[in-house]
Amino acid sequence: MKKILFFIHNLGPGGAEKVLVNLANALDPDKFEVTVLSLFDEGVNRQFLASHIRYQYCFKKMFRGNSHVVKLLSPRMLHRWYIKEKYDIEVAFLEGPSSRIISGCPHLDTKLVSWIHCYPNRTDNVTLGFRSYQEAEQAYGRFHQVVCVSDTAVAGFQQVFPKLPAPTVLYNVNDSDHIHNLAQEPVDLPATDGLRLVTVGRLIPVKAMDRLIRIHAKLRSEGYPLTTCILGAGALESELIELSRTLNVSNSVSFLGYQTNPYKYVAKCDLFVCSSLSEGFSTAATEALIVGTPVCTVEVSGMKELLGENNEYGIVTENDEQALYEGIKRLLDDPALMAHYKKQAALRGKAFEKNQTVKAAEEMLLALEG
């Protein structure tokens, strides 16, 4: 049995945090003894860790300026401070600070993995969590395996670190059985005499939900009887609610907050929309496919891998508001096309069933010891 550590900043409501919980829970307990170590003991996803997973944390609460404090110490010192035990495999889950700390592992027989979700393709952004580009390059060079969740993330990593070996791609683990079961639960959706759009994510600038609200308002003004459901919480909630009021669509845009079961909402809506400025490999869009809801999205990392280079399984538009508006409008104007993408969503969702993605992850981890 391999003793494995997953290290992450916290287990907040983000997609990567949820994916880590799914992966840790799904690994074969006869092959892996799993510990999840969180830098800060915060986040709604803690509650979903299975009982056989050992959970630990470094600090009870996040403190101001922590990213600057961490940079004062070397990776070796931070590793000695935070990680008290020896493991067969240590996984830095998420780029940046987690990878810097794990790169300081002093044990030569411990295999190191950096699991990257969204990597910037500009060297001036690479210092997130690192003192310099040189330190980042040296840190990632210590890992026995770098994993990216999409081909786009691989391309970004290689552009920033052309001297390092190419990462491997492993798609996110989704608990598909659990998703299907929860999607069947009843739910009271806002009344509508038209179609329902839905989006899921934190209410933060990078998710650009203001774009979706403006698109919704424009379509309503053109006579489309739409309802849009926004699932998530975050710093911009009051600002987005005020925007919906300003645009006179507060009666047709519903802010439903963070939901531990978003699947029952997504499964019963007509179209999932992603308006983000950037993504890693969208957990929410993948989950929409798993429950068979069509997806219309701007182009961000991983979306063409999800939906096809030529929109085989959903619609990918340019990453701007007008293009997304036109993509949604195209589906609203063509019920047959919407029905086609509903079938294609269910078909594509099968590629991300848990048994396939977990098997690939286990094979990679076991091969490290080969």
Tab-separated table of C-alpha atoms in Angstrom:
chain	number	residue	atom	x	y	z
A	1	MET	CA	0.000	0.000	0.000
A	2	LYS	CA	1.278	3.444	-0.935
A	3	LYS	CA	1.166	6.252	1.596
A	4	ILE	CA	0.103	9.383	-0.315
A	5	LEU	CA	-0.291	13.016	0.693
A	6	PHE	CA	-2.393	15.602	-1.153
A	7	PHE	CA	-1.500	19.169	-0.197
A	8	ILE	CA	-3.800	22.104	-1.038
A	9	HIS	CA	-4.325	25.705	0.112
A	10	ASN	CA	-7.842	25.034	1.447
A	11	LEU	CA	-10.978	23.058	0.604
A	12	GLY	CA	-13.155	25.993	-0.420
A	13	PRO	CA	-16.028	25.927	-2.926
A	14	GLY	CA	-13.884	25.952	-6.072
A	15	GLY	CA	-13.899	23.268	-8.733
A	16	ALA	CA	-10.315	22.127	-8.082
A	17	GLU	CA	-11.077	21.662	-4.395
A	18	LYS	CA	-14.103	19.537	-5.233
A	19	VAL	CA	-12.038	17.496	-7.698
A	20	LEU	CA	-9.424	16.768	-5.024
A	21	VAL	CA	-12.116	15.455	-2.673
A	22	ASN	CA	-13.533	13.291	-5.478
A	23	LEU	CA	-10.096	11.903	-6.309
A	24	ALA	CA	-9.084	11.225	-2.699
A	25	ASN	CA	-12.375	9.470	-1.969
A	26	ALA	CA	-12.223	7.362	-5.137
A	27	LEU	CA	-8.667	6.013	-4.873
A	28	ASP	CA	-8.629	2.304	-4.011
A	29	PRO	CA	-8.132	2.086	-0.211
A	30	ASP	CA	-6.433	-1.286	-0.689
A	31	LYS	CA	-3.729	0.441	-2.761
A	32	PHE	CA	-3.467	3.924	-1.209
A	33	GLU	CA	-3.468	5.279	2.330
A	34	VAL	CA	-4.600	8.864	1.697
A	35	THR	CA	-3.963	12.013	3.728
A	36	VAL	CA	-5.326	15.410	2.676
A	37	LEU	CA	-3.384	18.311	4.175
A	38	SER	CA	-4.863	21.795	3.895
A	39	LEU	CA	-2.767	24.881	4.586
A	40	PHE	CA	-5.865	26.525	6.095
A	41	ASP	CA	-8.715	24.630	7.756
A	42	GLU	CA	-11.414	26.327	5.710
A	43	GLY	CA	-13.908	25.417	2.996
A	44	VAL	CA	-17.241	23.730	2.395
A	45	ASN	CA	-15.659	20.746	0.639
A	46	ARG	CA	-14.136	19.408	3.878
A	47	GLN	CA	-17.464	17.838	4.766
A	48	PHE	CA	-17.418	15.628	1.671
A	49	LEU	CA	-14.187	13.785	2.466
A	50	ALA	CA	-14.886	10.081	3.032
A	51	SER	CA	-14.444	8.693	6.535
A	52	HIS	CA	-11.361	6.668	5.561
A	53	ILE	CA	-9.487	9.793	4.393
A	54	ARG	CA	-7.198	11.329	7.011
A	55	TYR	CA	-7.606	15.105	7.047
A	56	GLN	CA	-5.073	17.514	8.570
A	57	TYR	CA	-4.404	21.247	8.424
A	58	CYS	CA	-1.569	23.646	9.162
A	59	PHE	CA	-3.481	26.746	10.336
A	60	LYS	CA	-7.017	26.977	11.680
A	61	LYS	CA	-7.721	30.286	9.916
A	62	MET	CA	-6.330	32.107	6.913
A	63	PHE	CA	-4.345	35.162	7.934
A	64	ARG	CA	-3.712	38.370	6.063
A	65	GLY	CA	-0.506	38.508	4.084
A	66	ASN	CA	0.066	34.758	4.272
A	67	SER	CA	1.367	34.568	0.690
A	68	HIS	CA	4.104	37.106	1.501
A	69	VAL	CA	5.026	35.371	4.765
A	70	VAL	CA	5.388	32.025	3.014
A	71	LYS	CA	7.842	33.509	0.513
A	72	LEU	CA	10.163	34.577	3.319
A	73	LEU	CA	11.114	30.945	3.943
A	74	SER	CA	12.715	28.442	1.583
A	75	PRO	CA	10.714	25.486	0.212
A	76	ARG	CA	12.868	23.113	2.322
A	77	MET	CA	12.110	25.041	5.527
A	78	LEU	CA	8.394	25.258	4.724
A	79	HIS	CA	8.231	21.536	4.010
A	80	ARG	CA	9.939	20.709	7.301
A	81	TRP	CA	7.563	23.083	9.116
A	82	TYR	CA	4.285	21.872	7.580
A	83	ILE	CA	4.806	18.215	6.672
A	84	LYS	CA	5.821	16.142	9.668
A	85	GLU	CA	5.570	12.624	8.228
A	86	LYS	CA	7.228	10.749	5.408
A	87	TYR	CA	5.105	9.647	2.450
A	88	ASP	CA	5.678	7.473	-0.601
A	89	ILE	CA	4.039	10.092	-2.820
A	90	GLU	CA	3.412	13.805	-2.189
A	91	VAL	CA	1.000	15.629	-4.492
A	92	ALA	CA	0.823	19.420	-4.711
A	93	PHE	CA	-2.768	19.950	-5.788
A	94	LEU	CA	-2.974	23.325	-7.537
A	95	GLU	CA	-0.187	25.395	-8.978
A	96	GLY	CA	1.762	28.015	-7.043
A	97	PRO	CA	2.255	27.871	-3.247
A	98	SER	CA	1.364	24.183	-2.889
A	99	SER	CA	3.910	23.232	-5.525
A	100	ARG	CA	6.586	25.467	-3.970
A	101	ILE	CA	6.198	23.811	-0.564
A	102	ILE	CA	6.098	20.216	-1.851
A	103	SER	CA	9.173	20.897	-3.999
A	104	GLY	CA	11.080	21.296	-0.718
A	105	CYS	CA	10.647	17.618	0.207
A	106	PRO	CA	14.016	16.357	1.533
A	107	HIS	CA	13.306	12.627	1.064
A	108	LEU	CA	15.002	11.338	-2.079
A	109	ASP	CA	12.789	8.234	-2.267
A	110	THR	CA	9.512	10.198	-2.054
A	111	LYS	CA	7.890	10.718	-5.454
A	112	LEU	CA	6.637	14.269	-6.085
A	113	VAL	CA	3.663	15.278	-8.254
A	114	SER	CA	2.443	18.767	-9.171
A	115	TRP	CA	-1.215	18.746	-10.267
A	116	ILE	CA	-1.889	21.892	-12.295
A	117	HIS	CA	-5.358	23.199	-13.131
A	118	CYS	CA	-4.818	26.552	-14.790
A	119	TYR	CA	-1.395	27.712	-15.834
A	120	PRO	CA	-0.712	31.209	-17.215
A	121	ASN	CA	1.218	31.279	-20.474
A	122	ARG	CA	3.061	34.454	-19.493
A	123	THR	CA	6.246	34.423	-17.473
A	124	ASP	CA	5.280	37.578	-15.576
A	125	ASN	CA	2.394	35.636	-13.989
A	126	VAL	CA	4.413	32.590	-13.046
A	127	THR	CA	5.700	34.050	-9.788
A	128	LEU	CA	2.370	33.346	-8.067
A	129	GLY	CA	3.580	31.662	-4.895
A	130	PHE	CA	7.259	31.869	-5.905
A	131	ARG	CA	10.009	34.407	-5.313
A	132	SER	CA	11.042	34.482	-8.967
A	133	TYR	CA	10.795	32.730	-12.313
A	134	GLN	CA	14.077	30.962	-11.604
A	135	GLU	CA	12.783	29.586	-8.310
A	136	ALA	CA	9.580	28.407	-10.001
A	137	GLU	CA	11.503	26.640	-12.773
A	138	GLN	CA	13.763	24.956	-10.248
A	139	ALA	CA	10.793	23.894	-8.103
A	140	TYR	CA	8.803	22.352	-10.964
A	141	GLY	CA	11.993	20.671	-12.169
A	142	ARG	CA	12.116	18.671	-8.916
A	143	PHE	CA	8.800	16.937	-9.559
A	144	HIS	CA	8.821	13.396	-10.892
A	145	GLN	CA	5.527	14.102	-12.645
A	146	VAL	CA	3.659	17.255	-13.563
A	147	VAL	CA	-0.024	16.655	-14.307
A	148	CYS	CA	-2.286	19.103	-16.135
A	149	VAL	CA	-6.065	18.809	-16.364
A	150	SER	CA	-6.251	19.904	-20.012
A	151	ASP	CA	-4.183	20.183	-23.168
A	152	THR	CA	-4.514	23.969	-22.882
A	153	ALA	CA	-2.868	23.912	-19.458
A	154	VAL	CA	-0.055	21.758	-20.879
A	155	ALA	CA	0.511	24.286	-23.675
A	156	GLY	CA	0.631	27.146	-21.152
A	157	PHE	CA	3.071	25.291	-18.917
A	158	GLN	CA	5.362	24.435	-21.830
A	159	GLN	CA	5.326	28.013	-23.067
A	160	VAL	CA	6.435	29.244	-19.649
A	161	PHE	CA	8.899	26.394	-18.983
A	162	PRO	CA	10.240	25.243	-22.363
A	163	LYS	CA	13.237	23.484	-20.761
A	164	LEU	CA	11.122	21.209	-18.552
A	165	PRO	CA	9.575	17.879	-19.659
A	166	ALA	CA	6.036	18.041	-21.026
A	167	PRO	CA	3.339	17.340	-18.407
A	168	THR	CA	0.843	14.528	-18.787
A	169	VAL	CA	-2.914	15.163	-19.059
A	170	LEU	CA	-5.369	13.606	-16.609
A	171	TYR	CA	-8.978	14.721	-16.680
A	172	ASN	CA	-10.711	15.696	-13.448
A	173	VAL	CA	-12.365	13.019	-11.351
A	174	ASN	CA	-16.098	13.551	-11.004
A	175	ASP	CA	-18.221	11.368	-8.748
A	176	SER	CA	-20.579	10.559	-11.599
A	177	ASP	CA	-22.668	7.977	-9.728
A	178	HIS	CA	-23.253	10.452	-6.914
A	179	ILE	CA	-24.029	13.218	-9.420
A	180	HIS	CA	-26.622	11.100	-11.230
A	181	ASN	CA	-28.301	10.169	-7.944
A	182	LEU	CA	-28.447	13.733	-6.622
A	183	ALA	CA	-29.697	15.029	-9.978
A	184	GLN	CA	-32.895	13.046	-9.434
A	185	GLU	CA	-33.848	14.951	-6.281
A	186	PRO	CA	-36.887	17.240	-6.622
A	187	VAL	CA	-36.328	20.979	-6.747
A	188	ASP	CA	-38.527	24.068	-6.959
A	189	LEU	CA	-37.240	26.184	-9.823
A	190	PRO	CA	-38.370	29.751	-10.509
A	191	ALA	CA	-41.514	29.784	-12.637
A	192	THR	CA	-41.070	30.571	-16.314
A	193	ASP	CA	-42.991	30.369	-19.564
A	194	GLY	CA	-39.763	30.015	-21.531
A	195	LEU	CA	-36.385	28.317	-21.226
A	196	ARG	CA	-34.121	28.248	-18.193
A	197	LEU	CA	-30.435	29.078	-18.344
A	198	VAL	CA	-28.167	28.049	-15.481
A	199	THR	CA	-24.607	28.753	-14.395
A	200	VAL	CA	-22.603	27.521	-11.413
A	201	GLY	CA	-19.542	29.149	-9.870
A	202	ARG	CA	-18.138	31.571	-7.358
A	203	LEU	CA	-19.360	35.142	-7.715
A	204	ILE	CA	-15.915	36.585	-8.365
A	205	PRO	CA	-14.516	38.702	-11.214
A	206	VAL	CA	-12.920	35.856	-13.202
A	207	LYS	CA	-16.301	34.125	-13.595
A	208	ALA	CA	-17.658	37.261	-15.344
A	209	MET	CA	-21.279	36.573	-14.481
A	210	ASP	CA	-22.049	40.201	-15.191
A	211	ARG	CA	-21.695	39.274	-18.861
A	212	LEU	CA	-24.375	36.615	-18.538
A	213	ILE	CA	-26.734	39.026	-16.749
A	214	ARG	CA	-26.335	41.611	-19.524
A	215	ILE	CA	-26.919	38.928	-22.173
A	216	HIS	CA	-30.006	37.785	-20.300
A	217	ALA	CA	-31.329	41.363	-20.182
A	218	LYS	CA	-30.697	41.851	-23.907
A	219	LEU	CA	-32.500	38.635	-24.821
A	220	ARG	CA	-35.429	39.518	-22.567
A	221	SER	CA	-35.691	42.914	-24.251
A	222	GLU	CA	-35.879	41.088	-27.580
A	223	GLY	CA	-38.853	39.057	-26.431
A	224	TYR	CA	-37.270	35.820	-25.214
A	225	PRO	CA	-39.077	34.737	-21.996
A	226	LEU	CA	-35.930	33.490	-20.281
A	227	THR	CA	-35.180	32.699	-16.668
A	228	THR	CA	-31.559	32.519	-15.541
A	229	CYS	CA	-30.489	30.668	-12.390
A	230	ILE	CA	-27.145	31.592	-10.822
A	231	LEU	CA	-25.777	29.091	-8.296
A	232	GLY	CA	-22.880	30.255	-6.174
A	233	ALA	CA	-21.707	32.745	-3.578
A	234	GLY	CA	-18.923	35.265	-3.493
A	235	ALA	CA	-17.709	38.804	-3.068
A	236	LEU	CA	-19.615	40.169	-6.069
A	237	GLU	CA	-23.052	38.905	-5.042
A	238	SER	CA	-24.502	42.264	-3.999
A	239	GLU	CA	-22.993	43.959	-7.063
A	240	LEU	CA	-24.499	41.380	-9.423
A	241	ILE	CA	-27.889	41.600	-7.733
A	242	GLU	CA	-27.782	45.371	-8.149
A	243	LEU	CA	-26.875	44.951	-11.829
A	244	SER	CA	-29.930	42.768	-12.377
A	245	ARG	CA	-32.073	45.449	-10.742
A	246	THR	CA	-30.528	48.200	-12.847
A	247	LEU	CA	-31.261	46.211	-16.011
A	248	ASN	CA	-34.831	45.495	-14.832
A	249	VAL	CA	-34.385	41.710	-14.840
A	250	SER	CA	-34.378	41.007	-11.112
A	251	ASN	CA	-37.636	39.094	-11.533
A	252	SER	CA	-36.123	36.723	-14.096
A	253	VAL	CA	-32.568	36.304	-12.715
A	254	SER	CA	-32.525	34.128	-9.607
A	255	PHE	CA	-29.544	34.078	-7.245
A	256	LEU	CA	-29.792	30.690	-5.550
A	257	GLY	CA	-26.587	30.838	-3.484
A	258	TYR	CA	-24.080	28.060	-2.897
A	259	GLN	CA	-25.699	24.647	-3.237
A	260	THR	CA	-24.234	21.379	-1.988
A	261	ASN	CA	-26.375	19.732	-4.659
A	262	PRO	CA	-26.241	21.908	-7.776
A	263	TYR	CA	-26.933	18.900	-10.003
A	264	LYS	CA	-30.682	18.818	-9.375
A	265	TYR	CA	-30.868	22.414	-10.640
A	266	VAL	CA	-28.573	21.941	-13.633
A	267	ALA	CA	-30.323	18.732	-14.728
A	268	LYS	CA	-33.701	20.468	-14.809
A	269	CYS	CA	-32.575	23.563	-16.702
A	270	ASP	CA	-32.411	23.808	-20.480
A	271	LEU	CA	-28.924	25.239	-21.022
A	272	PHE	CA	-25.744	25.568	-18.974
A	273	VAL	CA	-23.756	28.731	-19.709
A	274	CYS	CA	-20.128	29.538	-18.874
A	275	SER	CA	-19.170	33.210	-19.235
A	276	SER	CA	-15.767	33.024	-17.466
A	277	LEU	CA	-12.707	35.016	-18.407
A	278	SER	CA	-10.597	31.920	-17.655
A	279	GLU	CA	-10.951	28.391	-16.299
A	280	GLY	CA	-8.743	25.397	-15.614
A	281	PHE	CA	-10.905	22.516	-16.786
A	282	SER	CA	-14.436	23.486	-15.844
A	283	THR	CA	-15.881	21.129	-13.247
A	284	ALA	CA	-19.299	22.762	-13.550
A	285	ALA	CA	-19.418	22.340	-17.336
A	286	THR	CA	-18.290	18.719	-17.039
A	287	GLU	CA	-21.009	18.055	-14.484
A	288	ALA	CA	-23.583	19.630	-16.818
A	289	LEU	CA	-22.594	17.123	-19.505
A	290	ILE	CA	-22.799	14.253	-17.016
A	291	VAL	CA	-26.432	15.145	-16.211
A	292	GLY	CA	-27.203	15.688	-19.909
A	293	THR	CA	-27.673	19.465	-19.986
A	294	PRO	CA	-26.450	21.246	-23.159
A	295	VAL	CA	-23.533	23.651	-22.735
A	296	CYS	CA	-22.845	27.006	-24.382
A	297	THR	CA	-19.548	28.539	-23.305
A	298	VAL	CA	-16.917	31.069	-24.184
A	299	GLU	CA	-13.558	29.575	-25.099
A	300	VAL	CA	-11.468	29.009	-22.000
A	301	SER	CA	-9.007	26.272	-21.111
A	302	GLY	CA	-10.386	22.794	-21.746
A	303	MET	CA	-13.700	23.705	-23.349
A	304	LYS	CA	-12.798	22.479	-26.828
A	305	GLU	CA	-11.593	19.260	-25.239
A	306	LEU	CA	-14.978	18.945	-23.562
A	307	LEU	CA	-17.178	19.994	-26.471
A	308	GLY	CA	-15.093	19.281	-29.559
A	309	GLU	CA	-12.977	21.356	-31.905
A	310	ASN	CA	-15.999	21.812	-34.181
A	311	ASN	CA	-18.772	22.072	-31.579
A	312	GLU	CA	-19.597	18.382	-31.778
A	313	TYR	CA	-20.930	18.183	-28.199
A	314	GLY	CA	-21.833	21.794	-27.392
A	315	ILE	CA	-21.201	25.361	-28.483
A	316	VAL	CA	-17.889	27.142	-27.833
A	317	THR	CA	-17.798	30.820	-28.800
A	318	GLU	CA	-15.039	33.391	-28.774
A	319	ASN	CA	-14.391	34.743	-25.320
A	320	ASP	CA	-16.401	37.944	-25.552
A	321	GLU	CA	-19.887	38.984	-24.569
A	322	GLN	CA	-21.287	39.483	-28.062
A	323	ALA	CA	-20.112	36.065	-29.254
A	324	LEU	CA	-21.657	34.345	-26.233
A	325	TYR	CA	-24.915	36.233	-26.797
A	326	GLU	CA	-25.002	35.031	-30.401
A	327	GLY	CA	-24.285	31.440	-29.361
A	328	ILE	CA	-27.118	31.393	-26.820
A	329	LYS	CA	-29.502	33.117	-29.243
A	330	ARG	CA	-28.707	30.531	-31.915
A	331	LEU	CA	-29.846	27.760	-29.590
A	332	LEU	CA	-32.964	29.640	-28.503
A	333	ASP	CA	-33.961	30.142	-32.134
A	334	ASP	CA	-33.469	26.495	-33.076
A	335	PRO	CA	-35.264	23.964	-30.810
A	336	ALA	CA	-33.991	21.097	-32.963
A	337	LEU	CA	-30.402	22.206	-32.405
A	338	MET	CA	-31.025	22.465	-28.661
A	339	ALA	CA	-32.457	18.931	-28.683
A	340	HIS	CA	-29.431	17.714	-30.660
A	341	TYR	CA	-27.001	19.125	-28.117
A	342	LYS	CA	-28.993	17.625	-25.257
A	343	LYS	CA	-28.372	14.179	-26.757
A	344	GLN	CA	-24.739	15.032	-27.438
A	345	ALA	CA	-24.243	16.280	-23.872
A	346	ALA	CA	-25.373	12.953	-22.433
A	347	LEU	CA	-23.129	11.109	-24.871
A	348	ARG	CA	-20.063	13.214	-24.072
A	349	GLY	CA	-20.718	12.993	-20.347
A	350	LYS	CA	-19.995	9.264	-20.432
A	351	ALA	CA	-16.326	9.996	-21.210
A	352	PHE	CA	-15.981	11.601	-17.769
A	353	GLU	CA	-17.519	8.811	-15.730
A	354	LYS	CA	-15.622	8.176	-12.507
A	355	ASN	CA	-14.312	4.698	-13.309
A	356	GLN	CA	-12.335	5.933	-16.319
A	357	THR	CA	-10.743	9.013	-14.760
A	358	VAL	CA	-9.891	7.274	-11.466
A	359	LYS	CA	-8.259	4.363	-13.288
A	360	ALA	CA	-6.014	6.768	-15.209
A	361	ALA	CA	-5.021	8.589	-12.005
A	362	GLU	CA	-4.236	5.355	-10.158
A	363	GLU	CA	-2.127	4.075	-13.036
A	364	MET	CA	-0.086	7.279	-13.059
A	365	LEU	CA	0.496	7.206	-9.295
A	366	LEU	CA	1.470	3.545	-9.225
A	367	ALA	CA	3.809	3.969	-12.191
A	368	LEU	CA	5.822	6.479	-10.146
A	369	GLU	CA	7.050	3.614	-8.013
A	370	GLY	CA	7.968	1.500	-11.041
